[in-house]
GROMACS .gro file of C-alpha atoms in nm:
model
  149
    1ILE     CA    1   0.007   0.964   1.772
    2HIS     CA    2   0.062   1.131   1.440
    3PHE     CA    3  -0.220   1.100   1.188
    4LEU     CA    4  -0.431   0.869   1.410
    5LEU     CA    5  -0.687   1.088   1.586
    6GLU     CA    6  -0.931   1.172   1.308
    7THR     CA    7  -0.873   0.884   1.071
    8ASN     CA    8  -0.926   0.589   1.306
    9PRO     CA    9  -1.190   0.359   1.149
   10GLY     CA   10  -1.239   0.159   1.471
   11PRO     CA   11  -1.507   0.360   1.656
   12GLY     CA   12  -1.721   0.395   1.343
   13LEU     CA   13  -1.698   0.023   1.278
   14GLY     CA   14  -1.804  -0.050   1.636
   15LEU     CA   15  -2.101   0.184   1.604
   16LEU     CA   16  -2.219   0.015   1.286
   17LEU     CA   17  -2.170  -0.332   1.438
   18ALA     CA   18  -2.385  -0.222   1.734
   19PHE     CA   19  -2.663  -0.124   1.493
   20MET     CA   20  -2.624  -0.461   1.318
   21VAL     CA   21  -2.665  -0.650   1.646
   22ALA     CA   22  -2.893  -0.433   1.861
   23GLY     CA   23  -3.056  -0.199   1.610
   24SER     CA   24  -3.392  -0.231   1.441
   25GLY     CA   25  -3.564  -0.154   1.115
   26MET     CA   26  -3.377  -0.008   0.821
   27ALA     CA   27  -3.082   0.094   1.039
   28LYS     CA   28  -3.017  -0.270   1.126
   29LEU     CA   29  -3.062  -0.381   0.766
   30SER     CA   30  -2.836  -0.116   0.615
   31ALA     CA   31  -2.558  -0.128   0.876
   32PRO     CA   32  -2.365  -0.424   0.723
   33GLY     CA   33  -2.322  -0.245   0.390
   34ALA     CA   34  -2.232   0.077   0.567
   35ALA     CA   35  -1.971  -0.110   0.775
   36ILE     CA   36  -1.804  -0.243   0.460
   37ILE     CA   37  -1.802   0.101   0.296
   38HIS     CA   38  -1.667   0.261   0.615
   39PHE     CA   39  -1.401   0.013   0.726
   40LEU     CA   40  -1.277  -0.120   0.393
   41GLY     CA   41  -1.351   0.184   0.178
   42GLY     CA   42  -1.254   0.450   0.431
   43ILE     CA   43  -1.565   0.663   0.383
   44HIS     CA   44  -1.630   0.769   0.743
   45GLU     CA   45  -1.925   0.990   0.654
   46VAL     CA   46  -2.136   0.679   0.601
   47TYR     CA   47  -2.190   0.634   0.977
   48PHE     CA   48  -2.297   0.997   1.036
   49PRO     CA   49  -2.671   0.929   0.967
   50TYR     CA   50  -2.667   0.654   1.231
   51VAL     CA   51  -2.545   0.900   1.494
   52LEU     CA   52  -2.786   1.168   1.373
   53MET     CA   53  -3.088   0.935   1.391
   54HIS     CA   54  -3.001   0.853   1.755
   55PRO     CA   55  -2.782   1.135   1.891
   56VAL     CA   56  -2.707   0.962   2.223
   57MET     CA   57  -2.487   0.727   2.018
   58ILE     CA   58  -2.223   1.002   2.021
   59VAL     CA   59  -2.137   0.862   2.365
   60ALA     CA   60  -2.038   0.532   2.202
   61MET     CA   61  -1.822   0.720   1.952
   62TRP     CA   62  -1.653   0.917   2.231
   63ALA     CA   63  -1.589   0.604   2.435
   64GLY     CA   64  -1.435   0.422   2.138
   65GLY     CA   65  -1.228   0.717   2.025
   66ILE     CA   66  -1.092   0.799   2.371
   67THR     CA   67  -1.006   0.435   2.441
   68ALA     CA   68  -0.826   0.404   2.108
   69ASP     CA   69  -0.634   0.726   2.178
   70ILE     CA   70  -0.524   0.590   2.516
   71VAL     CA   71  -0.390   0.278   2.343
   72PHE     CA   72  -0.211   0.488   2.080
   73VAL     CA   73  -0.043   0.696   2.351
   74ALA     CA   74   0.045   0.392   2.564
   75PHE     CA   75   0.216   0.225   2.269
   76ASP     CA   76   0.361   0.551   2.132
   77ALA     CA   77   0.198   0.454   1.804
   78GLY     CA   78   0.180   0.669   1.495
   79LEU     CA   79   0.165   0.666   1.118
   80VAL     CA   80   0.414   0.808   0.871
   81ALA     CA   81   0.147   0.981   0.660
   82THR     CA   82  -0.223   1.057   0.660
   83PRO     CA   83  -0.420   0.748   0.558
   84SER     CA   84  -0.652   0.879   0.293
   85PRO     CA   85  -0.916   0.754   0.268
   86GLY     CA   86  -0.922   0.632   0.629
   87SER     CA   87  -0.969   0.264   0.547
   88ILE     CA   88  -0.791  -0.019   0.720
   89PHE     CA   89  -0.598  -0.079   0.397
   90ALA     CA   90  -0.466   0.279   0.397
   91TYR     CA   91  -0.370   0.233   0.763
   92LEU     CA   92  -0.172  -0.081   0.681
   93LEU     CA   93   0.020   0.105   0.410
   94VAL     CA   94   0.141   0.388   0.636
   95ILE     CA   95   0.224   0.207   0.961
   96PRO     CA   96   0.598   0.241   1.027
   97PRO     CA   97   0.799  -0.073   1.102
   98GLY     CA   98   0.755  -0.194   1.458
   99GLN     CA   99   0.432  -0.004   1.526
  100HIS     CA  100   0.177  -0.250   1.390
  101LEU     CA  101   0.075  -0.378   1.734
  102GLY     CA  102   0.000  -0.034   1.881
  103VAL     CA  103  -0.186   0.096   1.576
  104LEU     CA  104  -0.396  -0.214   1.511
  105LEU     CA  105  -0.466  -0.266   1.881
  106GLY     CA  106  -0.589   0.094   1.902
  107VAL     CA  107  -0.818   0.045   1.603
  108ALA     CA  108  -0.950  -0.282   1.749
  109THR     CA  109  -1.004  -0.136   2.097
  110GLY     CA  110  -1.189   0.160   1.951
  111ALA     CA  111  -1.420  -0.076   1.762
  112ILE     CA  112  -1.478  -0.306   2.061
  113VAL     CA  113  -1.553  -0.024   2.306
  114SER     CA  114  -1.783   0.169   2.072
  115PHE     CA  115  -1.962  -0.158   1.990
  116ALA     CA  116  -2.010  -0.244   2.358
  117VAL     CA  117  -2.127   0.103   2.460
  118GLY     CA  118  -2.344   0.138   2.148
  119SER     CA  119  -2.508  -0.200   2.203
  120VAL     CA  120  -2.596  -0.111   2.561
  121ILE     CA  121  -2.736   0.224   2.452
  122LEU     CA  122  -2.946   0.067   2.175
  123ARG     CA  123  -3.086  -0.192   2.415
  124LEU     CA  124  -3.169   0.064   2.685
  125TYR     CA  125  -3.288   0.338   2.447
  126PRO     CA  126  -3.399   0.172   2.122
  127VAL     CA  127  -3.438   0.379   1.808
  128LYS     CA  128  -3.802   0.465   1.757
  129SER     CA  129  -3.915   0.287   1.442
  130THR     CA  130  -4.159   0.440   1.199
  131ASP     CA  131  -4.440   0.242   1.042
  132GLU     CA  132  -4.236   0.227   0.722
  133ASP     CA  133  -3.955   0.045   0.904
  134THR     CA  134  -4.172  -0.223   1.061
  135GLU     CA  135  -4.456  -0.293   0.820
  136PRO     CA  136  -4.408  -0.490   0.500
  137SER     CA  137  -4.494  -0.319   0.177
  138THR     CA  138  -4.870  -0.295   0.127
  139VAL     CA  139  -4.869  -0.204  -0.239
  140ALA     CA  140  -5.162  -0.380  -0.401
  141ALA     CA  141  -5.116  -0.582  -0.715
  142PRO     CA  142  -5.300  -0.445  -1.018
  143ILE     CA  143  -5.644  -0.593  -1.074
  144PRO     CA  144  -5.677  -0.755  -1.417
  145ALA     CA  145  -5.926  -0.592  -1.650
  146GLY     CA  146  -6.270  -0.748  -1.654
  147THR     CA  147  -6.269  -0.883  -1.297
  148PRO     CA  148  -6.543  -0.771  -1.064
  149ALA     CA  149  -6.425  -0.551  -0.780
   0.00000   0.00000   0.00000
């Protein structure tokens, strides 16, 4: 399982999809953009704030990562070089011939499991929203000069 343990974009994608489906407030609204940046751009740090705002979500990340690692081991999957950045495109470029199934199945399983566990966690223990997340903007329009107050 060379070069697969730290660079797998699957669990992070699953976490962000869970926030898209079961999240609330700004986390739910910003998760689609973060998922694109993470999975297609390979910038894994973009999902860190989602875990930090709801630390129990580390369980979803563990579940996805461990499941993906089991798939990688079962298929004896590996990469020929470090995919940097860890995007799915970089993965596709460094998969050796004959290992596409194991690598892509591991990425997919990591995403599915972290999504499932994360969705359950977010439904059982929702993120506490602040007033800023739930209330629309209450900025008053300027009053034209000469109008009685």
